[in-house]
Amino acid sequence: MEKILIVGNGGREDALGWHLSKSNEVSKVIRISQKENFNSVEELIIREKIGLTIIGSEGQLSSGIVDFLNSKGIHNVFGPTQKMALVESDKFYSYDLMRELSIPQARSIKCSTKFEVFDAVKKFEQPVLKYRGLAGGKGVKVYSSQKEAWSDLENFVKNFGTEILVAERLHGKEFSVFGIADGRNVLPFEAAFQDYKRLGDGDAGPNTGGMGSYGPVQFISKELIYEITDGIIAPVVRKTNYKGFIYAGMIMSNDGVKVIEFNSRLGDPETQPTVMLIKNNLYDSIKSSLEGNVQKSLVKFKKGSSCCVVLASRGYPENYEVGLPISGISEAEKIKGIKIFHAGTKFENNSWMTDGGRVLGVTSYSCDGISIARKLAYEAVLKINVPGGFHYRKDISLIV
């Protein structure tokens, strides 16, 4: 048995830690903040005799934590190097890579000056602005018209600068496909998930880190997942020698399946319903990946559905208050099939307090399908509260 360290303290990392702790090969799971400096992480690995380190945070990956630990002789680290992580951390790099590999994506224009941004917006009836770097899921703006884009351009450039990818808006059903890569081969998760990035019901409001997720999505077959893995994800993995979790944000558009984005880690909040459905433990698949033999294992999913509803602080994704006492978590978890995953919380004076924008992921499982899973999740949501109430979407799994 060995100890596992997970770097990252969001809902994704809480869910992954909960899942891995159920493996007979794991003695203990330790989670630390993604804000810890590299030297502190190294010291903890040595002091605690950590057998496996998993980097959950895209920020740490893009900063080169895997490279640093490897340089210190610590090689049981699961996650891509800084260069590999460019598939997520640099939109220009990702766009060029997909063009080189003939991977279907939206028509896009790379911009480096305000003039280029303004000129590129003229090329698309419904423009999408994507900040080149990482922005916690908030660096993308989707517009329904050029007029709407014009009215927001100055503000977007003020917030993110001029290194922007301007793209055409794609219409269709979005979904997420996950895999584990060993540098050459990719083990796909045999179910696709859908997340809800917009703040409000009906996909209204600004983009967020994610307000909910459910799976498996019924409009994506297992056969299509394998096609996407072999034809889209695997070429990227082989070209970059990519190792770690990899996640393709996809859309079923009028012109076929296209890539919206690549990510160098698991999704948040998609990880929460994912771990509720996985039949075997990811520990074995992760270890196989580190040994370069990921194809020898298989991620199996059990029958049923899972739904995750994110409870967010009021004011998120902009200004919000922290330090509010949370009530009802234990009552919610008494409901059969419910698991509460923590993201922006802290435990103080024997009670849970809010400590971030996305606070909790109320996650359900039902063997009877998504309608029952959704009902259970919202039943649990009503048990949990803070002064002033949480913000949450009421249509998770209803809009596809």
Tab-separated table of C-alpha atoms in Angstrom:
chain	number	residue	atom	x	y	z
A	1	MET	CA	0.000	0.000	0.000
A	2	GLU	CA	1.160	3.534	-0.676
A	3	LYS	CA	0.318	7.136	0.117
A	4	ILE	CA	-1.004	9.413	-2.607
A	5	LEU	CA	-0.525	13.176	-2.752
A	6	ILE	CA	-2.977	15.245	-4.813
A	7	VAL	CA	-1.920	18.822	-5.570
A	8	GLY	CA	-5.067	20.943	-5.797
A	9	ASN	CA	-7.909	21.679	-3.389
A	10	GLY	CA	-10.937	22.078	-5.651
A	11	GLY	CA	-13.966	19.880	-6.134
A	12	ARG	CA	-12.153	17.881	-8.806
A	13	GLU	CA	-9.343	16.971	-6.419
A	14	ASP	CA	-11.745	16.169	-3.575
A	15	ALA	CA	-13.663	13.797	-5.849
A	16	LEU	CA	-10.517	12.150	-7.192
A	17	GLY	CA	-9.105	11.711	-3.687
A	18	TRP	CA	-12.351	10.166	-2.433
A	19	HIS	CA	-12.332	7.743	-5.349
A	20	LEU	CA	-8.669	6.727	-5.033
A	21	SER	CA	-8.956	6.244	-1.265
A	22	LYS	CA	-11.230	3.255	-1.950
A	23	SER	CA	-8.415	1.314	-3.642
A	24	ASN	CA	-6.924	-1.556	-1.646
A	25	GLU	CA	-3.507	-0.360	-2.823
A	26	VAL	CA	-3.869	3.075	-1.199
A	27	SER	CA	-3.167	3.633	2.497
A	28	LYS	CA	-3.795	7.389	2.622
A	29	VAL	CA	-4.667	10.316	0.348
A	30	ILE	CA	-3.264	13.759	1.180
A	31	ARG	CA	-4.548	16.885	-0.574
A	32	ILE	CA	-2.762	20.224	-0.565
A	33	SER	CA	-3.503	23.607	-2.088
A	34	GLN	CA	-2.409	24.369	-5.620
A	35	LYS	CA	-0.904	27.542	-4.117
A	36	GLU	CA	1.877	25.587	-2.378
A	37	ASN	CA	5.325	26.385	-3.775
A	38	PHE	CA	7.319	23.671	-5.511
A	39	ASN	CA	9.862	23.272	-2.708
A	40	SER	CA	7.089	22.706	-0.159
A	41	VAL	CA	5.586	20.004	-2.365
A	42	GLU	CA	8.974	18.292	-2.702
A	43	GLU	CA	9.544	18.404	1.070
A	44	LEU	CA	6.107	16.905	1.742
A	45	ILE	CA	6.682	14.069	-0.735
A	46	ILE	CA	9.957	13.164	0.975
A	47	ARG	CA	8.688	13.606	4.538
A	48	GLU	CA	5.493	11.589	4.041
A	49	LYS	CA	7.141	8.963	1.812
A	50	ILE	CA	4.579	9.613	-0.933
A	51	GLY	CA	4.393	6.809	-3.506
A	52	LEU	CA	2.296	8.620	-6.122
A	53	THR	CA	1.797	12.341	-6.720
A	54	ILE	CA	-1.073	13.551	-8.907
A	55	ILE	CA	-1.170	17.156	-10.106
A	56	GLY	CA	-4.791	18.243	-10.401
A	57	SER	CA	-4.325	21.966	-10.964
A	58	GLU	CA	-3.784	23.326	-14.469
A	59	GLY	CA	-1.981	26.319	-12.967
A	60	GLN	CA	0.678	24.154	-11.338
A	61	LEU	CA	1.036	22.033	-14.473
A	62	SER	CA	1.550	25.069	-16.690
A	63	SER	CA	4.090	26.440	-14.196
A	64	GLY	CA	6.218	23.301	-14.546
A	65	ILE	CA	5.745	21.436	-11.274
A	66	VAL	CA	6.168	18.033	-12.974
A	67	ASP	CA	9.461	19.173	-14.531
A	68	PHE	CA	10.657	20.454	-11.141
A	69	LEU	CA	9.847	17.247	-9.264
A	70	ASN	CA	11.406	15.102	-11.993
A	71	SER	CA	14.574	17.206	-11.785
A	72	LYS	CA	14.715	16.379	-8.072
A	73	GLY	CA	14.593	12.650	-8.784
A	74	ILE	CA	10.864	12.291	-8.048
A	75	HIS	CA	9.375	10.447	-11.021
A	76	ASN	CA	6.154	8.874	-9.707
A	77	VAL	CA	4.358	12.080	-10.682
A	78	PHE	CA	1.199	11.830	-12.772
A	79	GLY	CA	0.622	14.789	-15.045
A	80	PRO	CA	2.059	16.441	-18.156
A	81	THR	CA	5.256	18.473	-18.205
A	82	GLN	CA	5.103	22.221	-18.753
A	83	LYS	CA	5.632	21.790	-22.492
A	84	MET	CA	2.981	19.071	-22.764
A	85	ALA	CA	0.519	21.218	-20.793
A	86	LEU	CA	0.653	23.886	-23.512
A	87	VAL	CA	-2.289	22.061	-25.118
A	88	GLU	CA	-4.375	23.880	-22.497
A	89	SER	CA	-2.275	26.791	-21.270
A	90	ASP	CA	-1.612	28.327	-24.697
A	91	LYS	CA	-4.590	28.684	-27.060
A	92	PHE	CA	-2.281	29.679	-29.933
A	93	TYR	CA	-0.182	26.532	-29.488
A	94	SER	CA	-3.272	24.337	-29.311
A	95	TYR	CA	-4.774	25.944	-32.415
A	96	ASP	CA	-1.549	25.474	-34.407
A	97	LEU	CA	-1.194	21.877	-33.209
A	98	MET	CA	-4.712	20.989	-34.308
A	99	ARG	CA	-4.138	22.627	-37.698
A	100	GLU	CA	-0.937	20.635	-38.158
A	101	LEU	CA	-2.715	17.377	-37.292
A	102	SER	CA	-5.837	18.240	-39.368
A	103	ILE	CA	-8.062	18.012	-36.301
A	104	PRO	CA	-11.475	19.644	-36.885
A	105	GLN	CA	-11.942	22.901	-34.968
A	106	ALA	CA	-13.611	26.286	-35.346
A	107	ARG	CA	-12.203	28.775	-37.851
A	108	SER	CA	-9.970	31.063	-35.808
A	109	ILE	CA	-7.574	34.006	-36.070
A	110	LYS	CA	-4.608	34.589	-33.745
A	111	CYS	CA	-4.298	38.216	-32.654
A	112	SER	CA	-1.526	40.104	-30.866
A	113	THR	CA	-2.658	43.742	-31.128
A	114	LYS	CA	-5.915	45.564	-30.489
A	115	PHE	CA	-6.160	46.393	-34.205
A	116	GLU	CA	-5.867	42.691	-35.120
A	117	VAL	CA	-8.561	41.777	-32.584
A	118	PHE	CA	-10.971	44.408	-33.920
A	119	ASP	CA	-10.252	43.382	-37.512
A	120	ALA	CA	-10.739	39.664	-36.755
A	121	VAL	CA	-14.119	40.252	-35.124
A	122	LYS	CA	-15.365	41.602	-38.469
A	123	LYS	CA	-14.760	38.175	-40.023
A	124	PHE	CA	-17.364	36.321	-37.957
A	125	GLU	CA	-21.100	36.949	-37.584
A	126	GLN	CA	-21.039	35.464	-34.081
A	127	PRO	CA	-17.512	35.903	-32.718
A	128	VAL	CA	-15.915	34.080	-29.803
A	129	LEU	CA	-13.020	35.683	-27.925
A	130	LYS	CA	-10.534	33.373	-26.211
A	131	TYR	CA	-7.756	34.707	-24.022
A	132	ARG	CA	-4.510	32.985	-24.992
A	133	GLY	CA	-3.585	31.860	-21.467
A	134	LEU	CA	-5.286	30.347	-18.426
A	135	ALA	CA	-8.174	32.173	-16.762
A	136	GLY	CA	-9.987	29.576	-14.666
A	137	GLY	CA	-12.629	29.016	-17.334
A	138	LYS	CA	-13.482	32.724	-17.436
A	139	GLY	CA	-11.273	33.812	-20.346
A	140	VAL	CA	-13.795	32.968	-23.074
A	141	LYS	CA	-16.647	35.178	-24.262
A	142	VAL	CA	-19.289	33.944	-26.718
A	143	TYR	CA	-21.341	36.553	-28.587
A	144	SER	CA	-24.583	36.227	-30.514
A	145	SER	CA	-23.725	39.097	-32.887
A	146	GLN	CA	-20.912	41.398	-33.966
A	147	LYS	CA	-22.736	44.278	-32.322
A	148	GLU	CA	-22.688	42.484	-28.977
A	149	ALA	CA	-18.980	41.753	-29.406
A	150	TRP	CA	-18.179	45.379	-30.307
A	151	SER	CA	-19.844	46.613	-27.130
A	152	ASP	CA	-17.649	44.356	-24.985
A	153	LEU	CA	-14.338	44.395	-26.865
A	154	GLU	CA	-12.687	47.210	-24.925
A	155	ASN	CA	-13.604	45.578	-21.631
A	156	PHE	CA	-12.299	42.163	-22.735
A	157	VAL	CA	-8.993	43.618	-23.949
A	158	LYS	CA	-8.679	45.628	-20.735
A	159	ASN	CA	-9.088	42.451	-18.644
A	160	PHE	CA	-7.020	40.026	-20.729
A	161	GLY	CA	-4.730	41.999	-23.030
A	162	THR	CA	-4.487	41.659	-26.801
A	163	GLU	CA	-3.169	38.102	-27.215
A	164	ILE	CA	-6.555	36.709	-28.155
A	165	LEU	CA	-7.835	33.922	-30.380
A	166	VAL	CA	-10.918	35.157	-32.250
A	167	ALA	CA	-13.062	32.275	-33.492
A	168	GLU	CA	-16.373	31.520	-35.125
A	169	ARG	CA	-19.151	30.425	-32.815
A	170	LEU	CA	-20.086	26.775	-33.221
A	171	HIS	CA	-23.628	25.601	-32.602
A	172	GLY	CA	-24.531	22.153	-31.353
A	173	LYS	CA	-24.363	19.863	-28.352
A	174	GLU	CA	-21.208	20.106	-26.252
A	175	PHE	CA	-19.662	17.189	-24.392
A	176	SER	CA	-16.417	16.188	-22.680
A	177	VAL	CA	-14.269	13.127	-23.400
A	178	PHE	CA	-11.558	12.075	-20.942
A	179	GLY	CA	-8.587	9.784	-21.197
A	180	ILE	CA	-5.365	8.664	-19.545
A	181	ALA	CA	-2.244	8.915	-21.715
A	182	ASP	CA	1.166	7.284	-21.365
A	183	GLY	CA	2.994	9.221	-24.079
A	184	ARG	CA	1.738	7.054	-26.914
A	185	ASN	CA	-1.479	5.265	-26.018
A	186	VAL	CA	-4.739	6.659	-24.648
A	187	LEU	CA	-7.169	4.864	-22.382
A	188	PRO	CA	-10.597	6.479	-22.890
A	189	PHE	CA	-13.235	6.803	-20.209
A	190	GLU	CA	-16.148	4.866	-21.666
A	191	ALA	CA	-18.699	7.612	-21.074
A	192	ALA	CA	-18.942	11.259	-22.120
A	193	PHE	CA	-20.099	14.047	-19.826
A	194	GLN	CA	-21.664	17.450	-20.252
A	195	ASP	CA	-20.833	20.510	-18.177
A	196	TYR	CA	-22.585	23.846	-17.785
A	197	LYS	CA	-20.172	26.770	-17.983
A	198	ARG	CA	-22.610	29.686	-17.954
A	199	LEU	CA	-23.664	31.158	-14.627
A	200	GLY	CA	-27.426	31.170	-15.106
A	201	ASP	CA	-30.291	28.949	-16.171
A	202	GLY	CA	-30.780	28.594	-19.895
A	203	ASP	CA	-27.050	29.246	-20.404
A	204	ALA	CA	-27.444	32.901	-19.465
A	205	GLY	CA	-24.767	35.096	-17.932
A	206	PRO	CA	-20.970	34.972	-17.972
A	207	ASN	CA	-18.728	31.939	-18.251
A	208	THR	CA	-17.605	30.319	-15.014
A	209	GLY	CA	-15.367	27.446	-13.994
A	210	GLY	CA	-18.477	25.251	-14.286
A	211	MET	CA	-21.878	25.238	-12.572
A	212	GLY	CA	-22.759	21.575	-12.929
A	213	SER	CA	-22.331	18.398	-14.910
A	214	TYR	CA	-23.992	15.084	-15.631
A	215	GLY	CA	-23.291	11.837	-17.405
A	216	PRO	CA	-23.231	9.713	-19.288
A	217	VAL	CA	-24.668	11.843	-22.092
A	218	GLN	CA	-27.061	9.753	-24.129
A	219	PHE	CA	-26.334	11.296	-27.538
A	220	ILE	CA	-22.705	10.070	-27.521
A	221	SER	CA	-22.117	6.377	-28.134
A	222	LYS	CA	-19.197	4.328	-26.870
A	223	GLU	CA	-18.187	3.812	-30.503
A	224	LEU	CA	-17.954	7.582	-31.066
A	225	ILE	CA	-15.812	7.966	-27.940
A	226	TYR	CA	-13.358	5.437	-29.369
A	227	GLU	CA	-13.376	7.273	-32.719
A	228	ILE	CA	-12.610	10.579	-30.983
A	229	THR	CA	-9.890	8.929	-28.914
A	230	ASP	CA	-8.210	7.300	-31.920
A	231	GLY	CA	-8.696	10.114	-34.428
A	232	ILE	CA	-8.353	13.253	-32.300
A	233	ILE	CA	-6.824	12.661	-28.861
A	234	ALA	CA	-4.256	9.976	-29.742
A	235	PRO	CA	-2.577	12.037	-32.506
A	236	VAL	CA	-2.073	14.897	-30.018
A	237	VAL	CA	-0.676	12.496	-27.428
A	238	ARG	CA	1.800	10.955	-29.874
A	239	LYS	CA	2.878	14.292	-31.340
A	240	THR	CA	3.626	15.764	-27.906
A	241	ASN	CA	4.568	12.574	-26.007
A	242	TYR	CA	1.762	13.609	-23.653
A	243	LYS	CA	1.445	11.832	-20.295
A	244	GLY	CA	-1.348	12.309	-17.765
A	245	PHE	CA	-5.066	13.001	-17.786
A	246	ILE	CA	-6.233	14.571	-21.031
A	247	TYR	CA	-9.646	16.051	-21.708
A	248	ALA	CA	-11.151	17.109	-25.012
A	249	GLY	CA	-14.008	19.594	-24.951
A	250	MET	CA	-16.072	18.660	-28.014
A	251	ILE	CA	-19.145	19.839	-29.882
A	252	MET	CA	-21.515	17.932	-32.147
A	253	SER	CA	-21.897	20.740	-34.689
A	254	ASN	CA	-23.815	20.978	-37.947
A	255	ASP	CA	-20.548	20.109	-39.723
A	256	GLY	CA	-19.740	17.099	-37.564
A	257	VAL	CA	-17.740	16.619	-34.387
A	258	LYS	CA	-15.207	19.384	-33.661
A	259	VAL	CA	-12.814	20.245	-30.851
A	260	ILE	CA	-13.538	23.316	-28.748
A	261	GLU	CA	-10.499	22.945	-26.488
A	262	PHE	CA	-7.993	20.547	-24.979
A	263	ASN	CA	-7.298	20.453	-21.253
A	264	SER	CA	-4.321	18.956	-19.453
A	265	ARG	CA	-6.270	17.570	-16.484
A	266	LEU	CA	-9.699	16.233	-15.575
A	267	GLY	CA	-12.706	18.516	-15.789
A	268	ASP	CA	-14.225	20.351	-12.861
A	269	PRO	CA	-17.092	19.665	-12.201
A	270	GLU	CA	-17.166	16.675	-14.606
A	271	THR	CA	-14.853	14.668	-12.343
A	272	GLN	CA	-17.513	14.608	-9.631
A	273	PRO	CA	-20.123	12.601	-11.594
A	274	THR	CA	-17.344	10.603	-13.256
A	275	VAL	CA	-16.088	9.088	-10.002
A	276	MET	CA	-19.653	8.184	-9.019
A	277	LEU	CA	-19.879	5.979	-12.119
A	278	ILE	CA	-16.451	4.349	-12.412
A	279	LYS	CA	-16.660	0.653	-11.608
A	280	ASN	CA	-12.974	-0.133	-11.160
A	281	ASN	CA	-10.397	2.142	-9.525
A	282	LEU	CA	-8.373	4.692	-11.471
A	283	TYR	CA	-5.347	3.917	-9.315
A	284	ASP	CA	-4.477	0.909	-11.483
A	285	SER	CA	-4.866	2.898	-14.710
A	286	ILE	CA	-2.696	5.745	-13.416
A	287	LYS	CA	0.058	3.353	-12.349
A	288	SER	CA	-0.115	1.603	-15.739
A	289	SER	CA	0.289	4.976	-17.433
A	290	LEU	CA	3.427	5.773	-15.451
A	291	GLU	CA	4.828	2.398	-16.515
A	292	GLY	CA	4.024	3.124	-20.175
A	293	ASN	CA	1.387	0.395	-20.408
A	294	VAL	CA	-1.916	2.209	-20.165
A	295	GLN	CA	-3.594	-0.040	-22.754
A	296	LYS	CA	-3.346	-3.004	-20.370
A	297	SER	CA	-6.000	-1.549	-18.061
A	298	LEU	CA	-9.623	-0.614	-18.655
A	299	VAL	CA	-11.821	2.096	-17.127
A	300	LYS	CA	-15.260	0.524	-16.768
A	301	PHE	CA	-18.456	2.357	-15.872
A	302	LYS	CA	-21.395	0.937	-13.984
A	303	LYS	CA	-24.977	1.214	-15.154
A	304	GLY	CA	-26.780	4.389	-14.150
A	305	SER	CA	-26.366	8.159	-14.180
A	306	SER	CA	-24.849	10.891	-12.056
A	307	CYS	CA	-25.663	14.586	-11.696
A	308	CYS	CA	-23.561	17.292	-10.015
A	309	VAL	CA	-24.995	20.685	-9.033
A	310	VAL	CA	-22.468	23.324	-7.974
A	311	LEU	CA	-23.386	25.591	-5.070
A	312	ALA	CA	-21.623	28.923	-5.549
A	313	SER	CA	-21.181	32.005	-3.407
A	314	ARG	CA	-23.516	34.836	-4.369
A	315	GLY	CA	-21.593	37.276	-6.556
A	316	TYR	CA	-19.469	34.562	-8.186
A	317	PRO	CA	-17.626	34.718	-10.603
A	318	GLU	CA	-16.816	38.290	-9.616
A	319	ASN	CA	-17.042	39.651	-6.074
A	320	TYR	CA	-18.314	37.404	-3.305
A	321	GLU	CA	-18.149	37.074	0.458
A	322	VAL	CA	-16.303	34.237	2.213
A	323	GLY	CA	-16.369	32.987	5.794
A	324	LEU	CA	-20.101	32.223	5.861
A	325	PRO	CA	-21.218	29.203	7.929
A	326	ILE	CA	-22.617	26.291	5.908
A	327	SER	CA	-25.450	24.184	7.305
A	328	GLY	CA	-27.084	20.960	6.170
A	329	ILE	CA	-24.178	19.041	4.609
A	330	SER	CA	-24.569	15.984	6.843
A	331	GLU	CA	-28.351	16.007	6.317
A	332	ALA	CA	-27.882	16.099	2.549
A	333	GLU	CA	-25.474	13.159	2.609
A	334	LYS	CA	-28.061	11.037	4.423
A	335	ILE	CA	-29.978	10.883	1.135
A	336	LYS	CA	-29.166	7.612	-0.608
A	337	GLY	CA	-26.868	8.095	-3.585
A	338	ILE	CA	-25.620	11.547	-2.534
A	339	LYS	CA	-22.014	12.614	-2.063
A	340	ILE	CA	-20.975	16.208	-1.319
A	341	PHE	CA	-17.606	17.224	-2.749
A	342	HIS	CA	-15.853	20.237	-1.251
A	343	ALA	CA	-14.252	23.014	-3.313
A	344	GLY	CA	-14.316	26.477	-1.716
A	345	THR	CA	-14.673	25.470	1.937
A	346	LYS	CA	-12.655	25.499	5.147
A	347	PHE	CA	-13.297	23.800	8.481
A	348	GLU	CA	-13.218	26.256	11.388
A	349	ASN	CA	-14.554	26.064	14.940
A	350	ASN	CA	-16.132	22.653	14.279
A	351	SER	CA	-18.133	23.850	11.279
A	352	TRP	CA	-17.770	24.253	7.532
A	353	MET	CA	-17.367	27.799	6.172
A	354	THR	CA	-17.361	29.194	2.639
A	355	ASP	CA	-13.885	29.967	1.303
A	356	GLY	CA	-14.263	30.408	-2.443
A	357	GLY	CA	-16.535	31.045	-5.404
A	358	ARG	CA	-17.577	27.503	-6.184
A	359	VAL	CA	-18.209	26.046	-2.743
A	360	LEU	CA	-19.715	22.544	-3.010
A	361	GLY	CA	-20.548	19.979	-5.662
A	362	VAL	CA	-23.765	18.191	-4.702
A	363	THR	CA	-23.430	14.926	-6.600
A	364	SER	CA	-25.850	12.037	-7.002
A	365	TYR	CA	-25.879	8.526	-8.409
A	366	SER	CA	-28.880	6.482	-9.488
A	367	CYS	CA	-28.999	3.156	-11.302
A	368	ASP	CA	-32.416	4.231	-12.637
A	369	GLY	CA	-31.238	6.966	-15.006
A	370	ILE	CA	-30.627	10.691	-15.169
A	371	SER	CA	-34.133	11.850	-14.190
A	372	ILE	CA	-33.857	10.116	-10.805
A	373	ALA	CA	-30.229	11.207	-10.375
A	374	ARG	CA	-31.251	14.800	-11.039
A	375	LYS	CA	-34.144	14.575	-8.577
A	376	LEU	CA	-31.837	13.266	-5.844
A	377	ALA	CA	-29.248	15.993	-6.455
A	378	TYR	CA	-31.762	18.824	-6.163
A	379	GLU	CA	-33.377	17.216	-3.131
A	380	ALA	CA	-29.958	17.345	-1.479
A	381	VAL	CA	-29.332	20.924	-2.646
A	382	LEU	CA	-32.379	22.093	-0.686
A	383	LYS	CA	-30.876	20.715	2.528
A	384	ILE	CA	-27.750	22.913	2.340
A	385	ASN	CA	-27.661	26.636	3.053
A	386	VAL	CA	-25.647	29.695	4.038
A	387	PRO	CA	-26.791	33.139	5.209
A	388	GLY	CA	-28.205	34.811	2.096
A	389	GLY	CA	-28.370	31.499	0.242
A	390	PHE	CA	-26.235	29.912	-2.459
A	391	HIS	CA	-26.421	30.583	-6.166
A	392	TYR	CA	-26.985	27.488	-8.301
A	393	ARG	CA	-28.474	26.517	-11.631
A	394	LYS	CA	-31.800	24.719	-11.623
A	395	ASP	CA	-31.484	23.141	-15.075
A	396	ILE	CA	-28.496	20.813	-14.805
A	397	SER	CA	-29.084	17.812	-17.135
A	398	LEU	CA	-32.231	19.402	-18.606
A	399	ILE	CA	-30.454	21.378	-21.361
A	400	VAL	CA	-28.468	19.175	-23.751
